[in-house]
Coordinates of C-alpha atoms and ligand atoms in Angstrom, one line a residue:
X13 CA 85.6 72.1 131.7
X14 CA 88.0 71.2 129.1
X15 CA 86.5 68.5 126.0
X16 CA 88.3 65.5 125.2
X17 CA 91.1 66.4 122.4
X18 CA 89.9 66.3 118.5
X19 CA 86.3 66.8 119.6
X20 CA 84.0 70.2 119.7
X21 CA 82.4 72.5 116.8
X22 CA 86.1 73.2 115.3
X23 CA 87.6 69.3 115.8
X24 CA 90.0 68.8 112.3
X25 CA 90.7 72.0 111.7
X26 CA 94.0 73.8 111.9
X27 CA 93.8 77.4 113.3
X28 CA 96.5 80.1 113.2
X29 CA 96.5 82.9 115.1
X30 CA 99.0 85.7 115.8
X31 CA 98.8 88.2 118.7
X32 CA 100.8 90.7 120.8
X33 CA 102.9 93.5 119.4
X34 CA 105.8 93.2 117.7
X35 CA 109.5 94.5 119.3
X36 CA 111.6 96.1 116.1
X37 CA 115.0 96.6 117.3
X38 CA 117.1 100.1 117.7
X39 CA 120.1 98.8 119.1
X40 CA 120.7 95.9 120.8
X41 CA 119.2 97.2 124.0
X42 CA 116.4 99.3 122.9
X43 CA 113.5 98.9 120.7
X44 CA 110.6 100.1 119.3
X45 CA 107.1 98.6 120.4
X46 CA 103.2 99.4 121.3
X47 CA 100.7 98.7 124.0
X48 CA 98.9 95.6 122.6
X49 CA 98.6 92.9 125.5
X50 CA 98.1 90.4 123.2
X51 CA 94.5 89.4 125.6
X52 CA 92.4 89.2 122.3
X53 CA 94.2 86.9 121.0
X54 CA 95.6 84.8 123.6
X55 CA 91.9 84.8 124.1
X56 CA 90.5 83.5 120.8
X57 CA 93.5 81.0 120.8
X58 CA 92.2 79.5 124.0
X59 CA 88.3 79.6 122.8
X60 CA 89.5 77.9 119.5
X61 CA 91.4 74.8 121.3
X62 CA 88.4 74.6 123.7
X63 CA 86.6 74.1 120.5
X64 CA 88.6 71.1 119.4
X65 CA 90.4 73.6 116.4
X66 CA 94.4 72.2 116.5
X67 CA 96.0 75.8 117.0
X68 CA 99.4 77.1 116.7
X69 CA 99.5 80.6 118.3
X70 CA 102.5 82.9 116.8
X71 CA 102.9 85.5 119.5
X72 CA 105.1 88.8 120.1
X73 CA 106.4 89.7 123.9
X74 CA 103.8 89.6 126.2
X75 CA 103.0 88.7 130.1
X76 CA 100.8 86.3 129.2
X77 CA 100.4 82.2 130.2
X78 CA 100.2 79.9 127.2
X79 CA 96.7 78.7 126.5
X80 CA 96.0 75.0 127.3
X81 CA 96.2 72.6 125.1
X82 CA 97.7 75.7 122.2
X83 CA 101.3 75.3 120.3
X84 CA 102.7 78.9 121.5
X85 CA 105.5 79.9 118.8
X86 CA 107.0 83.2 120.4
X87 CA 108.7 85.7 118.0
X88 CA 110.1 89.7 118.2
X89 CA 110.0 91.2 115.4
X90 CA 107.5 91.5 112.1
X91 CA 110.2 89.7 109.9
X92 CA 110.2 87.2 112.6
X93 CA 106.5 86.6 112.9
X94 CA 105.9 86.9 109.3
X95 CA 108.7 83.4 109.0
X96 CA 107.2 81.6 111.5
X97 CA 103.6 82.1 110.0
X98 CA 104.3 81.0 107.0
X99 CA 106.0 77.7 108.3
X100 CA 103.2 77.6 109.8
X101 CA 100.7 77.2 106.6
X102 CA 98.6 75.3 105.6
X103 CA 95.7 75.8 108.1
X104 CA 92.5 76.0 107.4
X105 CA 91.8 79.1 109.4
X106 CA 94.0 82.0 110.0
X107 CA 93.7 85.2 112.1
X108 CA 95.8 87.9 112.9
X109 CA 95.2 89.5 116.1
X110 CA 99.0 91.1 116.5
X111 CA 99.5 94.5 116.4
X112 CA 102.4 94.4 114.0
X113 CA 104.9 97.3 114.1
X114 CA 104.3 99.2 110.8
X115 CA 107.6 100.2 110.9
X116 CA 111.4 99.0 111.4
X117 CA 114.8 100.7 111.9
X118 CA 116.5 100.3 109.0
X119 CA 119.7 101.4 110.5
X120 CA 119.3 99.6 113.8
X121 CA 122.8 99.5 115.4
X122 CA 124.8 96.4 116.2
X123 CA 126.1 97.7 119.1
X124 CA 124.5 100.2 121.9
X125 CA 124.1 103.1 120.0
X126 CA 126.1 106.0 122.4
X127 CA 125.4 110.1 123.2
X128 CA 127.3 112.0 121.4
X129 CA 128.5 115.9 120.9
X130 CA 127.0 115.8 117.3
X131 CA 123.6 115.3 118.5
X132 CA 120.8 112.8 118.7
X133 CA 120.8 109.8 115.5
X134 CA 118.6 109.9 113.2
X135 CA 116.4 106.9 112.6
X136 CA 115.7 105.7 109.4
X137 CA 112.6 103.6 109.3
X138 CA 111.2 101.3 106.4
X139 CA 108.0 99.6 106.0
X140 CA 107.2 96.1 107.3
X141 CA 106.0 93.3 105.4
X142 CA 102.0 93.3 106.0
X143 CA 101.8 89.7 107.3
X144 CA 97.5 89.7 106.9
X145 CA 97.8 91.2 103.3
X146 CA 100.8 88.8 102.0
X147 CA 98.2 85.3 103.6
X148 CA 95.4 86.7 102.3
X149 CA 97.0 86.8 98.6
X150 CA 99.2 83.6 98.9
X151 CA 98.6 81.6 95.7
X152 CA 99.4 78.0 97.2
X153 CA 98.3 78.1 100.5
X154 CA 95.5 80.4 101.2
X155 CA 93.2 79.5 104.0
X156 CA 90.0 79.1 103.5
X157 CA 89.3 81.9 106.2
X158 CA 91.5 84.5 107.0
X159 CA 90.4 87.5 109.6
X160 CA 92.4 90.6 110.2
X161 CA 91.4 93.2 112.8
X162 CA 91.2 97.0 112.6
X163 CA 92.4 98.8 115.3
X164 CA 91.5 102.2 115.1
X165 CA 91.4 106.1 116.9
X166 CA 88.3 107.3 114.3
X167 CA 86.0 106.6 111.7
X168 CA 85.9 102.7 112.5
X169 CA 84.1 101.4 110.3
X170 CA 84.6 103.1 107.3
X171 CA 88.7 102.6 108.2
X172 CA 87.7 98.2 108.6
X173 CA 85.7 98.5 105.3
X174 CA 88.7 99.9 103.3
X175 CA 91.3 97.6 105.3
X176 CA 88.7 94.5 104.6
X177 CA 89.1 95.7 100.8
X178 CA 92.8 96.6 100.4
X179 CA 94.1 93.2 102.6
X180 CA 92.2 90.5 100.1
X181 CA 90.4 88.6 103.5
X182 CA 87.5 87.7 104.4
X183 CA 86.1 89.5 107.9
X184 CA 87.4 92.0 109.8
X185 CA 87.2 92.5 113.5
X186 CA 87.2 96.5 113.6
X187 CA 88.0 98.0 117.6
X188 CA 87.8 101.4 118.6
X189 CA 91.5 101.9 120.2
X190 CA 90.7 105.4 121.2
X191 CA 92.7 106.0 124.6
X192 CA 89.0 106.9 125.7
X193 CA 87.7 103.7 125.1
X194 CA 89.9 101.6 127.4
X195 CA 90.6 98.8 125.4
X196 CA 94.4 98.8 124.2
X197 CA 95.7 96.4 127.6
X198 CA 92.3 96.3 129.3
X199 CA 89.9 93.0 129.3
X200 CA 86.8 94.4 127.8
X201 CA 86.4 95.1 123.9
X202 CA 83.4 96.6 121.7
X203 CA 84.1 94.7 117.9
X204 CA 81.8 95.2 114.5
X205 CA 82.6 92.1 112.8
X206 CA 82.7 93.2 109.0
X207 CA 82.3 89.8 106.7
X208 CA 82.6 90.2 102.5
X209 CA 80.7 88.0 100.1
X210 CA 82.2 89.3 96.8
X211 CA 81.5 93.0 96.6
X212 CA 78.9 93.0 99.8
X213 CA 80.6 93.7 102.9
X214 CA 77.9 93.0 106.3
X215 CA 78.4 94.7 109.3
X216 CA 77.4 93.0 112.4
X217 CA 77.7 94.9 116.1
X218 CA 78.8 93.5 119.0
X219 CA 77.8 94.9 122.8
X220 CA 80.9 95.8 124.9
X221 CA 81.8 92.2 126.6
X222 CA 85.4 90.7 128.1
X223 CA 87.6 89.4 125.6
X224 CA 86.8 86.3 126.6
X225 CA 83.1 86.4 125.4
X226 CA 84.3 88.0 122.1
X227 CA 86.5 85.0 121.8
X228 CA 84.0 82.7 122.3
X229 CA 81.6 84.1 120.3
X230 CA 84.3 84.8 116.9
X231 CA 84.9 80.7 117.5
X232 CA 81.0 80.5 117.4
X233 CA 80.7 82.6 114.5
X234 CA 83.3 80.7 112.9
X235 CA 82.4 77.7 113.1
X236 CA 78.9 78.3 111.9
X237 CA 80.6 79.6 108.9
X238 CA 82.8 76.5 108.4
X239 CA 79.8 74.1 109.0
X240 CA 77.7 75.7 106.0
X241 CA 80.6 75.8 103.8
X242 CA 81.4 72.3 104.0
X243 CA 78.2 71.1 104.3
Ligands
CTP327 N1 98.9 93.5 110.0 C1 99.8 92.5 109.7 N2 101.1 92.9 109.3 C2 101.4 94.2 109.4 C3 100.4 95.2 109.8 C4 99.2 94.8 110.1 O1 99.5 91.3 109.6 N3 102.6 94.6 109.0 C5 97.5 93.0 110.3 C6 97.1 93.1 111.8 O2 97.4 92.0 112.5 C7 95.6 93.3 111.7 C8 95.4 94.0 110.3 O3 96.6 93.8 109.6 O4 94.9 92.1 111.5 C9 95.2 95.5 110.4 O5 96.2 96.1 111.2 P1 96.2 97.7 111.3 O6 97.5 98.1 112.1 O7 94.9 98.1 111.9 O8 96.3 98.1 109.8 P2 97.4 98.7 108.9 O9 97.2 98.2 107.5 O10 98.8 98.6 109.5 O11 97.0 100.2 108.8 P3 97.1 101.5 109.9 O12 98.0 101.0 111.0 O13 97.8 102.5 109.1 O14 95.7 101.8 110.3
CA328 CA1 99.3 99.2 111.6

């Protein structure tokens, strides 16, 4: 059942999330992308708005329905996302779902790039901005709670715990993205929701459960958090 607008556990507060990959162009026909299906955070979007949150959704391509009652902001490419995020700002919560290409062409052609008898182009790739890392550290305008996620093959938590450091926010929610563990496009997801006060970082487990009940429950956890640190 949906709640009357500006009502619910999160009512007043502004919410950003970003989800989906990110598509970093080649050429004009081809680019270069990954298997996120952007469910998590589609997900979380449509827990937060439930919760009465006001929630503007930046999301890369995906086959996915805009959540009720969300502001959906679709971009391509990190650059792109990274724009729109911060015209975004301020909010009062922030979390970044996407799984943002670490990479871009540098030399991405302007036209279809064609076969030819010298052999296949070489791609020249540079870093992209790292969207979590550059909110986290914003000196104006930075949330009062900003969660990345870890996706990762191996040594989860110990990979979250140094992300959690190196990015400057506050939780992480870590994933195992192992191809064994089914989650990358699936509807289920196992999270370990890593929280930092100052130098002590908390580790709290989550049983395997859709990505709707891990939504609901972050938006739970959230705004628990909120309520004590405003009251
Ligand atoms: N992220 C981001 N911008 C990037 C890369 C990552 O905002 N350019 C965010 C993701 O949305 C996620 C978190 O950073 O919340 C961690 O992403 P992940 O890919 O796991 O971390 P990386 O720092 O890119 O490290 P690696 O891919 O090497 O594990
Ligand atoms: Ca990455």
């Amino acid at each position: 059942m949906l709640r009357p607008p500006h009502t619910g556990p999160l009512a007043g507060k502004k919410i950003l999330i970003t989800a989906g990959p990110t598509h970093e162009p080649i050429d004009p026909v081809r680019y270069i992308a990954n298997r996120s299906s952007g469910k998590q955070g589609y997900a979380i979007a449509a827990s937060a708005a439930e919760a009465g949150a006001d929630v503007t959704l930046i999301s890369g391509p995906v086959d996915l329905d805009d959540p009720v009652g969300v502001r959906v902001i679709r971009v391509e490419s990190a650059r792109d996302m990274l724009a729109q995020v911060d015209a975004a700002l301020p909010v009062d919560i922030a979390i970044f779902a996407a799984a943002v290409a670490d990479w871009r062409v540098a030399n991405a052609g302007e036209q279809k790039i064609k076969k030819t008898a010298s052999g296949m182009p070489p791609l020249q790739l540079v870093e992209n901005p790292d969207i979590l890392a550059t909110i986290s550290k914003h000196q104006q305008n930075r949330p009062q709670l900003v969660i990345g996620f870890a996706a990762e093959t191996q040594n989860l938590i110990e990979n979250a715990t140094s992300k959690l450091k190196r990015k400057g926010c506050d939780w992480i929610v870590a994933n195992d993205v192992s191809p064994a563990s089914g989650v990358m496009g699936g509807d289920r997801n196992t999270v370990h929701i890593l929280t930092r006060d100052k130098a002590d970082i908390a580790v709290d487990s989550w049983p395997v459960m859709t990505k709707e009940e891990v939504a609901d429950a972050l938006v739970a956890k959230i705004a628990s958090t909120i309520g004590q640190q405003n009251s």
